Every structure is written in C-alpha cells, then in structure tokens.
Coordinates of C-alpha atoms and ligand atoms in Angstrom, one line a residue:
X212 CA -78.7 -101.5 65.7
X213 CA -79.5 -101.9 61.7
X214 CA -81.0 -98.2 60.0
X215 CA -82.9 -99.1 57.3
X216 CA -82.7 -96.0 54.7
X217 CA -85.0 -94.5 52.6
X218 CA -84.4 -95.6 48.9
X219 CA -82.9 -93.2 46.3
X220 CA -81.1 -91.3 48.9
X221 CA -78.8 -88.7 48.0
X222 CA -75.2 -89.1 48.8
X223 CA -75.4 -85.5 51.2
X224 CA -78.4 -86.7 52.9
X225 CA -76.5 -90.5 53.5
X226 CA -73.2 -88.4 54.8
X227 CA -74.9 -86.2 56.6
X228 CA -76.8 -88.4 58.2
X229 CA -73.4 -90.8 59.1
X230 CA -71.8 -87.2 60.0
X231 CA -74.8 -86.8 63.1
X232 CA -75.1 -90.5 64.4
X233 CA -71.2 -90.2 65.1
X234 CA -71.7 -87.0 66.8
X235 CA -74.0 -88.4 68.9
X236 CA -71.4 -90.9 70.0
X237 CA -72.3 -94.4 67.2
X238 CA -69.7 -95.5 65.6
X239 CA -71.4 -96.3 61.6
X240 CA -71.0 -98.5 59.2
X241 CA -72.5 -98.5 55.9
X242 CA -73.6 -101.6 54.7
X243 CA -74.5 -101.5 50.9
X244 CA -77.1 -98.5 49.7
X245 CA -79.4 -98.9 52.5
X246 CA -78.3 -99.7 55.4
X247 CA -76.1 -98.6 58.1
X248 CA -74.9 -100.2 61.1
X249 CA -74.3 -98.8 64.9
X250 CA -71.7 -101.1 65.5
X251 CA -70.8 -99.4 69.2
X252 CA -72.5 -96.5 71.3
X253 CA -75.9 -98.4 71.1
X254 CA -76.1 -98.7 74.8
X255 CA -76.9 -94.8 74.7
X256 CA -80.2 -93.9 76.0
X257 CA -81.7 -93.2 72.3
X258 CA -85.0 -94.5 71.8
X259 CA -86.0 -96.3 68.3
X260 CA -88.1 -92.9 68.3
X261 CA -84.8 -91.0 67.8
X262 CA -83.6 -92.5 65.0
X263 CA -87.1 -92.8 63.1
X264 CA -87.2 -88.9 63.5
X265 CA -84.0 -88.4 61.4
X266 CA -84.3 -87.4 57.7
X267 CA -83.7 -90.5 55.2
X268 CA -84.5 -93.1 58.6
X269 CA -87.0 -95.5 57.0
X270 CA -86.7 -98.6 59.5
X271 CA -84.5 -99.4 62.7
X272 CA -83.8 -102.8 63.7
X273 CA -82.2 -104.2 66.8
X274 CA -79.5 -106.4 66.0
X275 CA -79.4 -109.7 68.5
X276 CA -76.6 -111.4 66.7
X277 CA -73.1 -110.5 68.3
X278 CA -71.7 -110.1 64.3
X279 CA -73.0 -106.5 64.0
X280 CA -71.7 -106.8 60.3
X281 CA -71.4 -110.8 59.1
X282 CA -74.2 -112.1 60.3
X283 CA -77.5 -112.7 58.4
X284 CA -79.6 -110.4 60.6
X285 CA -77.6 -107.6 59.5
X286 CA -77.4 -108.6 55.6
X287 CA -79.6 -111.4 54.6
X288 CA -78.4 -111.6 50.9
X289 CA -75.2 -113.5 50.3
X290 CA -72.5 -111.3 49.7
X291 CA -70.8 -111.1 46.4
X292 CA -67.2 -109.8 46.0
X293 CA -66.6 -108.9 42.4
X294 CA -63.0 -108.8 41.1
X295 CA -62.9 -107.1 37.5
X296 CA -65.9 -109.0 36.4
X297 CA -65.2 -112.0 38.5
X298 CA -67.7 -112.9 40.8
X299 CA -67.0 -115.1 44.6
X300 CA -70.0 -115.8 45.7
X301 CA -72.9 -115.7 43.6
X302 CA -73.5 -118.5 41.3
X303 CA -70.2 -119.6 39.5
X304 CA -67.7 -121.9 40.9
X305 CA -64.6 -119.9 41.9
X306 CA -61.3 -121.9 41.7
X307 CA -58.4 -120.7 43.0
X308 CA -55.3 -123.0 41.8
X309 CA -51.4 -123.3 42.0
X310 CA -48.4 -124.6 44.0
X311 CA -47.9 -124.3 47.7
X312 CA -45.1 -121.9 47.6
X313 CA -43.5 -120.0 44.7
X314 CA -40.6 -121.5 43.4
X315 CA -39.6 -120.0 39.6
X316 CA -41.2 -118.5 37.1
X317 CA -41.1 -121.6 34.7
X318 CA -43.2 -123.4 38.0
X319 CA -45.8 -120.5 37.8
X320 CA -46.3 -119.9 34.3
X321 CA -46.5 -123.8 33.8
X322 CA -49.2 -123.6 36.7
X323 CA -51.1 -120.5 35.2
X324 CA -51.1 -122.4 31.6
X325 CA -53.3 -125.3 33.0
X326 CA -55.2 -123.3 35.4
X327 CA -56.7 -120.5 33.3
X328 CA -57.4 -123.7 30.6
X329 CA -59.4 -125.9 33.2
X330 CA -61.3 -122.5 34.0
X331 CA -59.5 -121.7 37.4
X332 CA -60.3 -117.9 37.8
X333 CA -56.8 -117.3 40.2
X334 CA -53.9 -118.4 40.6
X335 CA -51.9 -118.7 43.9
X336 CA -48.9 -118.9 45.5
X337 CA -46.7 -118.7 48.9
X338 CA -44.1 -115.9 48.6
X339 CA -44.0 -115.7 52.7
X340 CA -44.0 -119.5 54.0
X341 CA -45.6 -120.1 57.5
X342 CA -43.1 -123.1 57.9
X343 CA -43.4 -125.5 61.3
X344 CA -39.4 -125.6 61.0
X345 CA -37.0 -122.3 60.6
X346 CA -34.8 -124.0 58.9
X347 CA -36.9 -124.9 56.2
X348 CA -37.8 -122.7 52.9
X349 CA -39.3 -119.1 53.9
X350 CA -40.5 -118.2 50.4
X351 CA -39.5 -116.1 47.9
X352 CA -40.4 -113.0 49.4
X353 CA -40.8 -109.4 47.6
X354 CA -39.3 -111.2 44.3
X355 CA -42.1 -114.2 44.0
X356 CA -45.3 -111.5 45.2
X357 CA -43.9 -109.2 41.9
X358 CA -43.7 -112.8 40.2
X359 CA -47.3 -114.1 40.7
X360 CA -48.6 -110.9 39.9
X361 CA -47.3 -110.3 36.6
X362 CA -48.0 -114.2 35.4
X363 CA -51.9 -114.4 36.9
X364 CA -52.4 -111.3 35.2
X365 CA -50.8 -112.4 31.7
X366 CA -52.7 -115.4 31.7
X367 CA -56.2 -113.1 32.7
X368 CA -56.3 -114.7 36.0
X369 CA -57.0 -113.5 39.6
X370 CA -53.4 -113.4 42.2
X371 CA -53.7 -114.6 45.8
X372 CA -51.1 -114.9 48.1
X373 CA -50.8 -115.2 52.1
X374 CA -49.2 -112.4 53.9
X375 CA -48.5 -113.0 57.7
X376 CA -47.9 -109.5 59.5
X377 CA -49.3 -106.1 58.5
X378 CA -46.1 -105.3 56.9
X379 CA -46.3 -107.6 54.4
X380 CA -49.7 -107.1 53.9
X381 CA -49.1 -103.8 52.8
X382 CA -46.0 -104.3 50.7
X383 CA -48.3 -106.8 48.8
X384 CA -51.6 -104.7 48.6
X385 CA -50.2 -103.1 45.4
X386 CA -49.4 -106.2 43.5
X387 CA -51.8 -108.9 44.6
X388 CA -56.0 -109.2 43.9
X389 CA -56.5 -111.5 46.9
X390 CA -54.5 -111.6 50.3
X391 CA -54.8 -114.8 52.2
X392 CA -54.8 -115.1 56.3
X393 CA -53.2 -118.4 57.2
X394 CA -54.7 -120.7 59.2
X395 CA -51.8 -119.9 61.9
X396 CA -53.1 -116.4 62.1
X397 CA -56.5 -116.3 61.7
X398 CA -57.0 -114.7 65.0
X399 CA -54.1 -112.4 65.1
X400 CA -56.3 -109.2 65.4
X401 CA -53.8 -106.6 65.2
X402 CA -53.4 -107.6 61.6
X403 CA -56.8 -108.2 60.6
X404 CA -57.5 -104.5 61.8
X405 CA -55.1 -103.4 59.5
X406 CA -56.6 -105.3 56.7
X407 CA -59.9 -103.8 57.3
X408 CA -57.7 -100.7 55.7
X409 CA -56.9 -102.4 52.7
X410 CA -59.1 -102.3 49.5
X411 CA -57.7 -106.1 48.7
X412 CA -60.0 -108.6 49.3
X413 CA -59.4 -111.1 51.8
X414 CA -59.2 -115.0 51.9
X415 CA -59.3 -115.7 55.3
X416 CA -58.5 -118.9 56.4
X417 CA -60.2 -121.1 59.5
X418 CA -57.4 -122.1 62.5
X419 CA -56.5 -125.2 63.4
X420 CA -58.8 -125.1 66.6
X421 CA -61.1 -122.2 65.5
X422 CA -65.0 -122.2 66.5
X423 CA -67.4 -121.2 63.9
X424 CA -67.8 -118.4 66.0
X425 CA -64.6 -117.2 66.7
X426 CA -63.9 -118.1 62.8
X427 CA -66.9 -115.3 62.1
X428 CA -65.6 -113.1 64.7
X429 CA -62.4 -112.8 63.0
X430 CA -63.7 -111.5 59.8
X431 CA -66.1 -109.0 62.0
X432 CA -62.5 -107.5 62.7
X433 CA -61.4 -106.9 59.0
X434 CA -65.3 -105.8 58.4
X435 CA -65.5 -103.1 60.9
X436 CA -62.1 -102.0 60.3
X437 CA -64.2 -100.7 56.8
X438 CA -63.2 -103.8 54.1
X439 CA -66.5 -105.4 53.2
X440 CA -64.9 -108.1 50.8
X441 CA -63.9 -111.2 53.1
X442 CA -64.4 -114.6 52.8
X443 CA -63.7 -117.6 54.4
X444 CA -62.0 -120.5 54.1
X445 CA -62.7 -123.8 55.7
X446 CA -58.9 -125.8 55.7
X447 CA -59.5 -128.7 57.9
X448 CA -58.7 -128.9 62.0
X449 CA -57.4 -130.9 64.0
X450 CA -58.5 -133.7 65.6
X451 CA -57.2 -137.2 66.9
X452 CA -57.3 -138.9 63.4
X453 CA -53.5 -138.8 62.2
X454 CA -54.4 -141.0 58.5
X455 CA -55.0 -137.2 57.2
X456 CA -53.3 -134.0 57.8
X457 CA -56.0 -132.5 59.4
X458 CA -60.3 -133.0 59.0
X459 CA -61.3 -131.4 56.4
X460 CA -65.0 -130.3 58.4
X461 CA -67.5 -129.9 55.1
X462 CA -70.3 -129.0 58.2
X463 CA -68.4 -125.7 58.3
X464 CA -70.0 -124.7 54.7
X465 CA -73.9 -125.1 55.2
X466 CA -72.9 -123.9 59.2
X467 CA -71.5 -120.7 58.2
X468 CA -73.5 -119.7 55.5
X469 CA -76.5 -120.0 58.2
X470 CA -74.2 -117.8 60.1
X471 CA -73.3 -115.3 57.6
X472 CA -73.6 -113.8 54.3
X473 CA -69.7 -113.7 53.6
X474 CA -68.6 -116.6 50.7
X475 CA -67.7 -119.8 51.9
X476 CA -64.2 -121.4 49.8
X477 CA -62.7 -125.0 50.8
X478 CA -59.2 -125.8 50.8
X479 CA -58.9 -129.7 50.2
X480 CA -55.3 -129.9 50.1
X481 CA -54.9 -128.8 53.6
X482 CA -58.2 -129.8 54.5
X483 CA -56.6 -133.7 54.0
X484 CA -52.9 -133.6 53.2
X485 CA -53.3 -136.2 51.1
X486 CA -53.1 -136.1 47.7
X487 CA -55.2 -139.2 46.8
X488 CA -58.1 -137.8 48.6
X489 CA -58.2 -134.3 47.6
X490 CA -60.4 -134.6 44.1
X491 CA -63.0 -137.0 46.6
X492 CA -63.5 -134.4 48.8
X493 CA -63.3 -131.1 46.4
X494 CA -66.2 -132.8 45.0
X495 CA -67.7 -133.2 48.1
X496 CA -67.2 -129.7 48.8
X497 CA -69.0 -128.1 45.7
X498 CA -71.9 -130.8 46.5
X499 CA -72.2 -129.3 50.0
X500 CA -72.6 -125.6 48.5
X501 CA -69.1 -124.1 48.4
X502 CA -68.8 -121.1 46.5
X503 CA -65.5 -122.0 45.7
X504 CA -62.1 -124.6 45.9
X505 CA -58.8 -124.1 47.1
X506 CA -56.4 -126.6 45.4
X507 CA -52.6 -126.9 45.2
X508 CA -50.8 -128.3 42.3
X509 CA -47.5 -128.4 40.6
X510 CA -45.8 -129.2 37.7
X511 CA -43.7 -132.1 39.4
X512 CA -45.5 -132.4 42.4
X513 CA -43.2 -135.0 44.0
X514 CA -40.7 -131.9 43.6
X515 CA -42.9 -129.4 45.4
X516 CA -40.6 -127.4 47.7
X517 CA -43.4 -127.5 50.4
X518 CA -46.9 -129.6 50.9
X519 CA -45.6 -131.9 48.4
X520 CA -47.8 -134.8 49.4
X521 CA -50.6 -132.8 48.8
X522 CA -50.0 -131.3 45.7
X523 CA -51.7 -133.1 42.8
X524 CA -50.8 -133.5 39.2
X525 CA -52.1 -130.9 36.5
X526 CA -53.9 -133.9 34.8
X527 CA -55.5 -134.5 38.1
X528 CA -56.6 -131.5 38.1
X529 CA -57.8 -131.3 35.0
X530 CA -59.7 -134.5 35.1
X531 CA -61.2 -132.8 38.5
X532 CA -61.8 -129.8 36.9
X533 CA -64.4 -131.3 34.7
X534 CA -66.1 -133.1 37.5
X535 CA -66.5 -130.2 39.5
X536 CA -68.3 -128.5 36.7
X537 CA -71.0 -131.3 36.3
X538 CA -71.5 -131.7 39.9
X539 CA -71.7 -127.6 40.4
X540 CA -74.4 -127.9 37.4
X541 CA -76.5 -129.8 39.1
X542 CA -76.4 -127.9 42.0
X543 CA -77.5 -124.9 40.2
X544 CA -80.8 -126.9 40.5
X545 CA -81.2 -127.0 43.7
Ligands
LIG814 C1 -51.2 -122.4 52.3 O1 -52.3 -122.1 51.8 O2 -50.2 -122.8 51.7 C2 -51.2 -122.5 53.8 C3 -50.1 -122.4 54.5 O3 -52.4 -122.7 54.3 P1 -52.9 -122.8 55.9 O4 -52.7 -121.5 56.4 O5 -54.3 -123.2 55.7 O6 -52.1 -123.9 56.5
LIG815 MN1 -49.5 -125.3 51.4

C-alpha cells in the first residue's frame, strides 16, 4: 500500500502519522517527502477509507508489484544517491576505477593519480578477497580499508570496497563512501539486513545465476531494512560460453531500470574477464543507459595480485575514458 501525503507537511504531523499506522499493526517506510510505504500488515481489514480519513492522507495506492520499495510503482522517478556533491544516477557518468585487490600504497596512489585525471569520481579496491582458492591472496584486510580511504580522499575521490559478512561491513562503515556486495553474496540476506542499518551506500552486485527478480529482491532487503541508497551492478553470469569469464548481460540495464528506480552500474572487467574486450563493451554499456562503469586497472597489470587478465593499462583507460565521455554526450540526447 503507497500513502500519498499532503505537501508541505510538518515533521509532527509526518511522525505522528508513521507513530499510528504502526500501532495499528503496518510496518512504514518513508519514501522521500511524500510518500510512505506499508510494506507488511496490509492484509488487515482497513479499507482505503481508513487511511484517506487520517490527517496529512492525500492519496492511497495499492501496490501490485512484489518490490514494495524498488519498484517503479512505488517511486517512478529514478533514484539519485548523492555523495558530497556527487551524483549516481542522475545525469553524469559515474566511474568507479582501480585494481582488483589492494596491494601497496604506491599501487593505489598511482591508481588514484590517473583516475581522478580521466574524471573517475571513486576509487576502488579489494581489502577482503572472495578468492575461489584459500590458498590464494585474502587481501589486505583492516590495513588496506584505512589505506584506500585516506588516498581516494586525498585525491577528492569517492572509496568503495567489498565487504563479505556483517562484520566487516561494519568495521568498514567508518572509513569507506561505498560498500560493495560481491557477486558471491548477493543473496546472503542476513547481511544485506544489516546493511539496511548502515548509512554507506551500497554497490550491490548481480550473482552468478541471479534473476532480475531475485537481483531486485535483494536490494528490497537492504531498503526495508531502512538504507534507501542502493544500486546495482550488472557483472556478467554464467553461461556455456567459456571464451569470456562470464556474459556480461547489457539486457540487465534497460531490464532493470523498467523494474526499478535504483541506479544501474556495469562492471566490464568481470562482466568479460578479458582485458581486450573490456573498453568494447564499457562503451557498450554507457550506449545502453548505464548510469555508471565499473573498471579495474593497475599500474602493471600483468603484475595484478588478482584478476590480472582483466585489468587494463592506465593508458587504456585513459584512451577509454575519453570515449566514454563522447558516447555518454550523445546520449544526453536521447
Ligand atoms: C571484485 O569487484 O573484485 C569482485 C570480486 O567482484 P564480483 O563479486 O563481481 O566477482
Ligand atoms: Mn576483481
């Protein structure tokens, strides 16, 4: 059920009326300045009536879509997260850029350098490493979270990092801007209730084998939980083609932003696993409506500790850089 409210509300007349649809058993969300959202207790026996008889009520809604909060019957506008002045969502092109994993400082401030220069707006970087083998590099930990941190914001750039349990995602809250969900945990609700805690915003990243729907239903977790600022990332999935990593599925962008108002990123690097490929089809992904990229580079890429093959060059990156820009200019036409 969607309350539409009366504009210029005050704040008492909002809480209060939150403070008597939970006592009669909803469980509310506020969605922006006018809107709220029964999320549960709507199979009461209240009649639209009801609600249109409470003070501030101007217009209820029933919601048919089973994302109470993502979808676009409950918010038609896109949703734009804003970062100290940076903006995900609305009409710039929001680069994130950086190794695969955290490796030294020289590595990062190198990476930040180029990044902030080719007007990348954050820098990233694995401190906890979801690594297939054990035995291989786990990430820097503690040490390379307090690492990214201080370079991204010395060089005026945004941080992101993953974090894979809700411990680490609340050691890290204090340090980084952005917290990413792997792929390999995308539907691991018990964290994604806790990061509906956090005031971080959230790159969440699509599974291997995740649905669109189940990909929405994920970040339906970390909204109801109460964090509005969530969006998604499209990484590639699996399939039977073994030439690439994985397939990177470009449908996902105009598919999901049908499905919901939450930004819509691209990860090439995963998305293909192949260096050569990844300017081709970050390209492809700004020309199908992205709101932003997801790219991993490196200083030496052939020395990357992890995803080495691909990680591209920084002038790669720049010369990709400047082709994003015109293509995203002339999708500002459209
Ligand atoms: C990463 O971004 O380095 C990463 C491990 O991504 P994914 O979860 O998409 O595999
Ligand atoms: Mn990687």
């Amino acid at each position: 059920m969607l309350i539409i409210l009366e504009p210029n509300l005050s704040y008492e007349t909002i809480e209060s009326l939150i403070e008597r649809l939970t006592w009669m058993g909803f469980h509310v969300v506020r969605q922006g300045d006018d809107k709220l959202t029964l999320v549960s207790g709507v199979d009461k026996q209240v009649i639209m009536q009801d609600f249109l008889a409470l003070p501030g009520v101007k217009q209820v809604m029933s919601l048919k879509s089973r994302f109470k909060l993502a979808s676009r019957q409950s918010k038609a506008e896109n949703t734009v997260i804003d970062i100290g002045g940076v903006q995900i969502g609305g009409g710039d092109l929001f680069v994130i850029a950086g190794p695969c994993s955290i490796e030294s400082e020289a590595q990062l401030e190198a990476c930040a350098l180029v990044a902030k220069s080719a007007g990348a707006k954050a820098l990233r970087g694995g401190a906890h490493k979801p690594r297939t083998s054990p035995y291989e590099f786990q990430g820097m930990g503690l040490e390379g979270i307090k690492l990214i941190s201080r370079i991204a914001k010395a060089h005026g750039l945004l941080s992101v990092t993953e974090v894979m349990s809700e411990d680490q995602a609340y050691e890290a809250a204090p340090y980084i801007d952005i917290l990413q969900i792997g792929a390999r945990n995308v539907q691991n609700y018990s964290l994604l209730k806790e990061l509906g805690k956090l005031k971080n915003p959230i790159l969440l990243k699509r599974g291997f084998a995740t649905t669109y729907q189940e990909f929405v239903m994920a970040a339906e977790y970390i909204l109801v939980g109460g964090n509005p600022n969530v969006m998604l990332c499209e990484r590639g999935i699996r399939t039977f083609e073994t030439y690439t990593r994985n397939t990177l599925d470009l449908t996902a962008v105009p598919a999901l932003q049908e499905m919901t108002h939450l930004p819509i990123i691209v990860d090439p690097s995963h998305g293909t696993g192949v260096r050569s490929l990844v300017p081709t089809m970050a390209r492809a992904a700004v020309a199908v409506g992205a709101s932003g990229i997801l790219v991993e580079m490196h200083p030496h890429p052939d020395q990357s500790i992890s995803d080495a093959s691909q990680t591209i060059s920084f002038s790669t990156f720049n010369h990709m850089m400047k082709e994003l820009k015109a293509i995203h200019e002339v999708m500002r036409r459209f």
